Coordinates of C-alpha atoms and ligand atoms in Angstrom, one line a residue:
X1 CA 0.0 0.0 0.0
X2 CA 1.5 3.4 -0.9
X3 CA 1.6 6.4 1.3
X4 CA -1.2 8.3 -0.4
X5 CA -3.6 5.3 0.3
X6 CA -2.4 5.3 3.9
X7 CA -3.2 9.0 4.2
X8 CA -6.6 8.5 2.6
X9 CA -7.5 5.7 5.1
X10 CA -6.2 7.8 8.0
X11 CA -8.4 10.7 6.9
X12 CA -11.4 8.4 6.5
X13 CA -10.7 6.9 10.0
X14 CA -10.4 10.4 11.5
X15 CA -13.6 11.4 9.9
X16 CA -15.5 8.4 11.3
X17 CA -14.0 9.0 14.7
X18 CA -15.1 12.7 14.5
X19 CA -18.6 11.5 13.8
X20 CA -18.5 9.3 16.8
X21 CA -17.5 12.1 19.2
X22 CA -20.4 14.4 18.4
X23 CA -22.4 15.2 21.5
X24 CA -25.2 12.6 22.0
X25 CA -28.5 14.3 21.1
X26 CA -31.4 12.8 22.9
X27 CA -34.4 12.4 20.7
X28 CA -37.2 14.4 22.1
X29 CA -40.1 14.1 19.7
X30 CA -43.3 15.7 21.1
X31 CA -46.5 14.8 19.4
X32 CA -49.5 17.1 19.5
X33 CA -51.9 17.7 16.6
X34 CA -52.6 21.3 17.6
X35 CA -50.9 24.0 15.4
X36 CA -47.4 25.1 16.6
X37 CA -47.7 28.1 19.0
X38 CA -51.1 27.1 20.4
X39 CA -51.0 28.5 24.0
X40 CA -51.1 26.5 27.2
X41 CA -54.5 26.9 28.8
X42 CA -54.3 28.6 32.2
X43 CA -57.4 26.6 33.4
X44 CA -56.1 23.1 32.6
X45 CA -52.4 23.4 31.9
X46 CA -52.9 21.6 28.6
X47 CA -52.4 22.8 25.0
X48 CA -55.9 22.7 23.7
X49 CA -57.4 23.0 20.2
X50 CA -60.1 21.5 18.0
X51 CA -59.0 19.3 15.1
X52 CA -61.9 18.5 12.8
X53 CA -64.6 17.2 15.2
X54 CA -62.1 16.3 17.9
X55 CA -61.4 18.3 21.0
X56 CA -57.7 17.8 21.6
X57 CA -55.6 18.3 24.8
X58 CA -51.8 17.8 24.9
X59 CA -49.4 17.8 27.8
X60 CA -45.7 17.0 28.2
X61 CA -44.0 15.7 31.3
X62 CA -40.3 15.0 32.0
X63 CA -39.7 11.9 34.2
X64 CA -36.5 12.0 36.3
X65 CA -35.2 12.9 39.8
X66 CA -34.9 16.0 42.0
X67 CA -35.5 17.1 45.6
X68 CA -38.4 18.3 47.6
X69 CA -38.8 20.0 50.9
X70 CA -40.5 18.7 54.1
X71 CA -42.1 21.1 56.6
X72 CA -39.8 20.4 59.5
X73 CA -36.4 22.0 60.0
X74 CA -33.5 19.6 60.1
X75 CA -31.2 20.8 57.4
X76 CA -30.1 24.5 57.1
X77 CA -29.9 25.7 53.5
X78 CA -26.5 27.5 53.3
X79 CA -27.9 29.9 50.7
X80 CA -31.2 30.9 52.3
X81 CA -30.4 30.1 56.0
X82 CA -33.8 28.4 56.0
X83 CA -34.3 25.1 57.8
X84 CA -35.6 22.4 55.6
X85 CA -35.5 18.6 55.4
X86 CA -34.6 17.9 51.8
X87 CA -35.9 14.7 50.4
X88 CA -34.5 13.0 47.2
X89 CA -37.4 12.1 44.8
X90 CA -38.2 10.5 41.5
X91 CA -41.1 12.2 39.8
X92 CA -42.4 14.2 36.9
X93 CA -42.1 17.8 35.8
X94 CA -44.6 19.7 33.7
X95 CA -42.9 21.0 30.5
X96 CA -46.1 21.6 28.4
X97 CA -45.5 24.2 25.7
X98 CA -41.7 24.0 25.9
X99 CA -39.8 23.5 22.6
X100 CA -38.4 20.0 22.0
X101 CA -34.8 21.2 22.1
X102 CA -35.2 22.5 25.7
X103 CA -37.0 19.5 27.2
X104 CA -33.9 17.6 28.4
X105 CA -32.2 20.6 30.1
X106 CA -35.4 21.8 31.7
X107 CA -36.4 18.4 32.9
X108 CA -33.1 17.3 34.6
X109 CA -33.3 17.7 38.4
X110 CA -36.7 19.2 37.8
X111 CA -39.0 16.6 39.4
X112 CA -42.1 17.9 41.3
X113 CA -43.8 16.5 44.3
X114 CA -46.8 16.1 43.9
X115 CA -46.3 15.3 40.3
X116 CA -48.1 17.8 38.0
X117 CA -51.9 17.6 38.0
X118 CA -53.5 16.1 34.9
X119 CA -56.9 17.7 34.1
X120 CA -59.0 16.7 31.1
X121 CA -62.6 16.6 29.8
X122 CA -64.6 13.5 28.9
X123 CA -64.3 12.6 25.2
X124 CA -61.1 14.7 24.6
X125 CA -58.3 13.2 22.6
X126 CA -55.5 13.4 25.2
X127 CA -51.8 13.3 24.1
X128 CA -49.4 12.9 27.0
X129 CA -45.7 13.2 26.0
X130 CA -43.5 11.6 28.6
X131 CA -39.7 12.1 28.3
X132 CA -37.3 10.2 30.5
X133 CA -34.5 12.7 31.3
X134 CA -32.5 10.3 33.5
X135 CA -31.5 10.5 37.1
X136 CA -28.9 13.1 37.7
X137 CA -28.1 12.0 41.3
X138 CA -28.0 8.3 40.3
X139 CA -26.2 8.1 37.0
X140 CA -25.8 4.4 37.7
X141 CA -29.5 3.9 37.4
X142 CA -31.0 3.6 33.9
X143 CA -34.6 2.9 35.0
X144 CA -37.4 3.4 32.5
X145 CA -40.6 5.2 33.7
X146 CA -44.2 5.0 32.7
X147 CA -47.5 6.8 33.5
X148 CA -50.2 4.5 34.7
X149 CA -53.6 6.1 34.6
X150 CA -55.0 4.3 37.7
X151 CA -58.6 3.3 37.4
X152 CA -59.1 4.1 33.7
X153 CA -61.8 1.7 32.5
X154 CA -60.5 1.5 28.9
X155 CA -56.8 1.3 29.5
X156 CA -55.3 0.0 26.2
X157 CA -52.6 -2.4 27.4
X158 CA -50.0 -0.7 25.2
X159 CA -50.4 2.6 27.2
X160 CA -51.4 1.1 30.5
X161 CA -47.9 1.8 32.1
X162 CA -47.7 -1.6 33.7
X163 CA -44.2 -2.5 32.4
X164 CA -44.7 -6.2 32.0
X165 CA -47.6 -5.7 29.6
X166 CA -46.9 -2.4 28.0
X167 CA -44.2 0.0 26.8
X168 CA -42.1 1.9 29.2
X169 CA -40.0 5.0 28.4
X170 CA -36.2 4.5 28.4
X171 CA -33.7 7.2 29.3
X172 CA -33.4 9.8 26.6
X173 CA -36.6 8.8 24.8
X174 CA -40.2 10.1 24.6
X175 CA -43.4 8.2 24.4
X176 CA -46.8 9.8 23.6
X177 CA -49.6 8.2 25.6
X178 CA -52.9 8.6 23.8
X179 CA -56.3 8.4 25.5
X180 CA -59.8 9.3 24.5
X181 CA -60.7 10.6 27.9
X182 CA -63.2 8.1 29.4
X183 CA -66.1 8.7 31.9
X184 CA -65.7 11.6 34.3
X185 CA -64.4 11.2 37.8
X186 CA -61.4 11.5 40.1
X187 CA -58.6 9.1 39.1
X188 CA -54.9 9.2 40.0
X189 CA -51.6 8.4 38.2
X190 CA -48.3 7.0 39.1
X191 CA -45.2 5.4 37.5
X192 CA -45.6 1.7 37.4
X193 CA -42.0 0.7 36.8
X194 CA -40.6 -1.0 40.0
X195 CA -43.7 0.4 41.5
X196 CA -42.8 0.0 45.2
X197 CA -39.6 2.0 44.7
X198 CA -40.8 4.5 42.1
X199 CA -44.1 5.2 44.0
X200 CA -42.4 5.6 47.4
X201 CA -39.9 7.9 45.6
X202 CA -42.7 10.2 44.6
X203 CA -44.0 9.5 41.1
X204 CA -47.6 10.2 42.2
X205 CA -50.1 12.8 40.9
X206 CA -53.7 14.0 40.7
X207 CA -55.6 13.1 37.6
X208 CA -59.3 13.8 36.9
X209 CA -61.8 13.9 34.0
X210 CA -64.5 16.6 33.9
X211 CA -67.9 15.5 32.6
X212 CA -69.3 16.2 29.1
X213 CA -72.2 17.9 30.9
X214 CA -69.9 20.8 31.9
X215 CA -71.0 24.1 30.3
X216 CA -74.7 23.1 30.2
X217 CA -76.5 25.3 32.8
X218 CA -78.6 23.2 35.2
X219 CA -80.7 24.5 38.1
X220 CA -80.2 22.7 41.4
X221 CA -81.7 23.8 44.7
X222 CA -82.4 27.3 43.4
X223 CA -78.9 27.9 41.9
X224 CA -77.7 27.4 38.4
X225 CA -74.5 25.4 37.9
X226 CA -72.3 24.9 34.8
X227 CA -69.6 22.7 36.5
X228 CA -70.4 19.2 37.6
X229 CA -68.6 16.2 39.1
X230 CA -70.5 13.7 36.9
X231 CA -73.1 13.6 34.1
X232 CA -75.8 13.6 36.7
X233 CA -78.7 14.9 34.5
X234 CA -80.2 16.7 37.6
X235 CA -77.4 19.1 38.6
X236 CA -77.0 17.4 42.0
X237 CA -73.2 17.1 41.6
X238 CA -72.9 20.8 40.6
X239 CA -70.2 22.9 42.3
X240 CA -68.5 26.3 42.2
X241 CA -64.9 25.5 43.0
X242 CA -62.9 22.2 42.9
X243 CA -59.7 21.2 44.7
X244 CA -57.7 18.0 44.1
X245 CA -56.3 16.7 47.4
X246 CA -54.0 13.6 47.4
X247 CA -53.0 11.6 50.4
X248 CA -49.4 10.5 50.2
X249 CA -46.5 9.8 52.6
X250 CA -42.8 9.7 52.5
X251 CA -40.3 7.5 54.3
X252 CA -37.0 9.6 54.5
X253 CA -34.9 6.5 55.3
X254 CA -36.0 4.9 52.0
X255 CA -35.3 8.1 50.0
X256 CA -31.9 8.5 51.7
X257 CA -31.0 4.9 50.9
X258 CA -31.9 5.5 47.3
X259 CA -29.8 8.6 47.1
X260 CA -26.8 7.0 48.8
X261 CA -27.0 3.8 46.8
X262 CA -27.9 1.5 49.7
X263 CA -30.2 -1.5 49.9
X264 CA -33.8 -0.3 49.9
X265 CA -35.9 -1.1 53.0
X266 CA -39.0 -2.3 51.0
X267 CA -40.6 -4.2 53.9
X268 CA -39.7 -1.6 56.5
X269 CA -41.3 1.4 54.7
X270 CA -43.0 3.9 57.2
X271 CA -45.2 6.9 56.7
X272 CA -42.8 9.2 58.5
X273 CA -43.9 12.3 56.6
X274 CA -47.6 12.1 56.1
X275 CA -48.5 14.6 53.4
X276 CA -51.4 16.2 51.4
X277 CA -50.4 17.0 47.8
X278 CA -46.7 16.4 48.7
X279 CA -46.7 18.8 51.7
X280 CA -47.0 18.6 55.4
X281 CA -48.9 21.2 57.5
X282 CA -48.3 24.2 57.6
X283 CA -46.8 23.9 54.1
X284 CA -50.2 22.7 52.9
X285 CA -51.6 26.2 53.4
X286 CA -48.4 28.0 52.1
X287 CA -49.1 29.4 48.6
X288 CA -45.3 29.6 47.9
X289 CA -43.7 27.4 45.3
X290 CA -40.7 25.5 46.7
X291 CA -37.5 25.0 44.8
X292 CA -35.7 21.8 43.9
X293 CA -32.7 23.1 45.8
X294 CA -30.2 20.3 45.8
X295 CA -27.4 22.6 46.9
X296 CA -28.8 22.8 50.4
X297 CA -27.6 19.2 50.9
X298 CA -24.9 19.0 48.2
X299 CA -23.1 22.4 47.9
X300 CA -21.1 21.0 44.9
X301 CA -24.4 20.9 42.9
X302 CA -25.4 24.2 41.5
X303 CA -28.8 25.4 42.7
X304 CA -31.1 24.8 39.7
X305 CA -33.8 27.1 41.0
X306 CA -36.3 24.8 39.3
X307 CA -39.6 24.7 41.1
X308 CA -40.4 21.4 42.8
X309 CA -43.4 21.8 45.1
X310 CA -46.1 23.6 43.2
X311 CA -49.3 22.0 44.5
X312 CA -50.7 23.3 47.8
X313 CA -53.9 22.3 49.5
X314 CA -55.5 25.7 50.4
X315 CA -59.3 25.5 50.1
X316 CA -61.1 28.8 49.9
X317 CA -64.7 29.7 49.0
X318 CA -67.3 32.3 49.6
X319 CA -70.2 31.5 51.8
X320 CA -73.0 29.8 49.8
X321 CA -70.7 28.2 47.3
X322 CA -70.4 24.5 46.8
X323 CA -66.9 23.1 47.0
X324 CA -65.9 19.8 45.3
X325 CA -62.9 18.0 46.9
X326 CA -61.4 15.5 44.6
X327 CA -59.9 13.3 47.2
X328 CA -57.5 10.4 46.4
X329 CA -54.9 8.3 48.1
X330 CA -51.6 7.1 46.8
X331 CA -50.3 6.2 50.2
X332 CA -47.9 3.3 49.9
X333 CA -48.3 2.1 53.5
X334 CA -51.4 3.1 55.5
X335 CA -55.1 3.7 55.2
X336 CA -56.1 7.2 56.3
X337 CA -59.3 8.6 57.6
X338 CA -59.9 12.2 56.6
X339 CA -62.2 14.4 58.6
X340 CA -63.7 17.9 58.2
X341 CA -64.9 19.7 61.3
X342 CA -67.9 22.0 61.0
X343 CA -68.9 21.4 57.3
X344 CA -70.9 18.2 56.4
X345 CA -69.2 16.1 53.7
X346 CA -71.5 14.8 51.0
X347 CA -69.9 11.9 49.1
X348 CA -71.3 11.9 45.6
X349 CA -68.7 9.6 43.9
X350 CA -66.3 6.8 44.8
X351 CA -63.5 5.5 42.6
X352 CA -64.5 7.7 39.6
X353 CA -68.2 6.4 39.7
X354 CA -71.2 8.5 40.6
X355 CA -73.0 7.0 43.7
X356 CA -76.3 6.0 42.0
X357 CA -78.4 2.9 42.0
X358 CA -79.2 0.9 38.9
X359 CA -82.7 2.5 38.9
X360 CA -81.2 6.0 38.9
X361 CA -81.7 6.9 42.5
X362 CA -79.0 9.1 44.0
X363 CA -77.1 7.2 46.8
X364 CA -75.1 10.2 48.0
X365 CA -74.4 10.2 51.7
X366 CA -73.4 12.8 54.4
X367 CA -70.5 12.0 56.6
X368 CA -68.0 13.6 58.9
X369 CA -65.1 11.4 57.7
X370 CA -64.0 9.1 54.9
X371 CA -61.3 6.4 54.9
X372 CA -59.2 5.7 51.8
X373 CA -56.4 3.2 51.1
X374 CA -53.8 3.6 48.3
X375 CA -55.5 3.7 44.9
X376 CA -58.9 4.8 46.1
X377 CA -60.7 8.1 45.4
X378 CA -63.8 9.9 46.5
X379 CA -65.7 13.0 45.3
X380 CA -66.9 15.1 48.2
X381 CA -69.1 18.1 48.0
X382 CA -69.2 20.7 50.8
X383 CA -72.3 23.0 50.7
X384 CA -71.4 26.2 52.5
X385 CA -74.9 27.7 52.4
X386 CA -75.4 27.7 56.1
X387 CA -71.7 27.7 57.2
X388 CA -70.6 30.8 59.0
X389 CA -67.4 32.4 57.6
X390 CA -64.3 31.1 59.3
X391 CA -61.5 28.6 59.0
X392 CA -62.3 24.9 59.2
X393 CA -59.7 22.2 59.6
X394 CA -59.5 19.2 57.3
X395 CA -57.2 16.5 58.8
X396 CA -56.6 12.8 59.2
X397 CA -57.8 11.2 62.4
X398 CA -54.8 8.8 62.5
X399 CA -52.8 10.5 65.2
X400 CA -49.4 9.4 63.7
X401 CA -50.5 11.2 60.5
X402 CA -50.5 14.6 62.2
X403 CA -46.8 15.2 62.4
X404 CA -43.8 16.1 60.3
X405 CA -41.4 13.3 61.3
X406 CA -40.2 14.2 64.8
X407 CA -42.0 17.5 64.9
X408 CA -45.4 17.2 66.4
X409 CA -48.4 19.0 64.9
X410 CA -48.3 19.0 61.2
X411 CA -48.6 16.3 58.5
X412 CA -51.9 15.6 56.8
X413 CA -53.9 18.7 57.6
X414 CA -55.1 21.7 55.7
X415 CA -57.6 24.5 56.2
X416 CA -60.9 25.4 54.5
X417 CA -61.4 29.1 54.6
X418 CA -65.0 30.4 54.1
X419 CA -65.2 34.1 53.4
Ligands
CU501 CU1 -40.6 5.5 37.4

């Protein structure tokens, strides 16, 4: 072989090598049939449009890791001087409306707890883009993630999220879940990959479907409603304001073991931090958004300033209004009994079904408390017509549920403020 051939081969090899050392571009391919630039709805958080006859809603979530803050003070943040117990989490981040080339950067260390709320209307074509952005604190893990729409009656097995029977989303890829939103009600969602670990780690969120009857004015007990819990036909599930409340809990020992690559205490999980929507009282009534501030525990990690805790549990209404509480539980350990003092709770739905007999009789019931286990939900209406203005507590009666770890008085409690 002569030297010019050698040079040619060398140049070719260098060229191939150069191709190989290009930065790896993760393929983020978001699918949404709405025209580019369609704004994100402030009501639902979805990109919404009409395509032909179809009402379309699109959402995009990143799945990865991050940190969240507990309500007690055991770690002092060197930057803010604030005391916070920082908990390592796996969860989702809402990136709806963000261009494809920004999804990976925005999603890394951006996990939220609770996971972003999913809000859709019956009959809508719902496109949920889920991008796995990887675990920044656990680069040794290459876990896939899924979204399991818990309780959906028509779950197509391909989109069900149960990883042995359906697709899961590998690191660096995006899957678009598609659902024609089924019957109305309060559902819940979680990642179903290694469910004990990924659910304990925080991949849990509120999910509900509004009824097709919404927008049709129906008179009930002298008042006209346009928002309903179910397609009741008689307005009896009508309400003025709705609030999703999810019962969850966190075991900090489990989360620390995951962060520090230790054996996970599956059988020893405890509800050390009992939470509503990912927060313990008094954070449940704090309107502030908490940051994913990893630098509080790991000064070598730059503070991302990405929001982590966005969902609070503040319930406010004006006297005379009807409040709908979309209560669900994704507690991985205990059953909890939730009580409201001073305002009767009317249960109109259970596990995304209206409480009604086969002959069409309403089977709603009044109560002062309701008990839910993980995976259950209930639709509760509070009629404030005869309720004097004031602050009413909503809390669990399980006494161990009313604390933030070693700090007494906190946990699963929030306030209902009637003006
Ligand atoms: Cu997962």
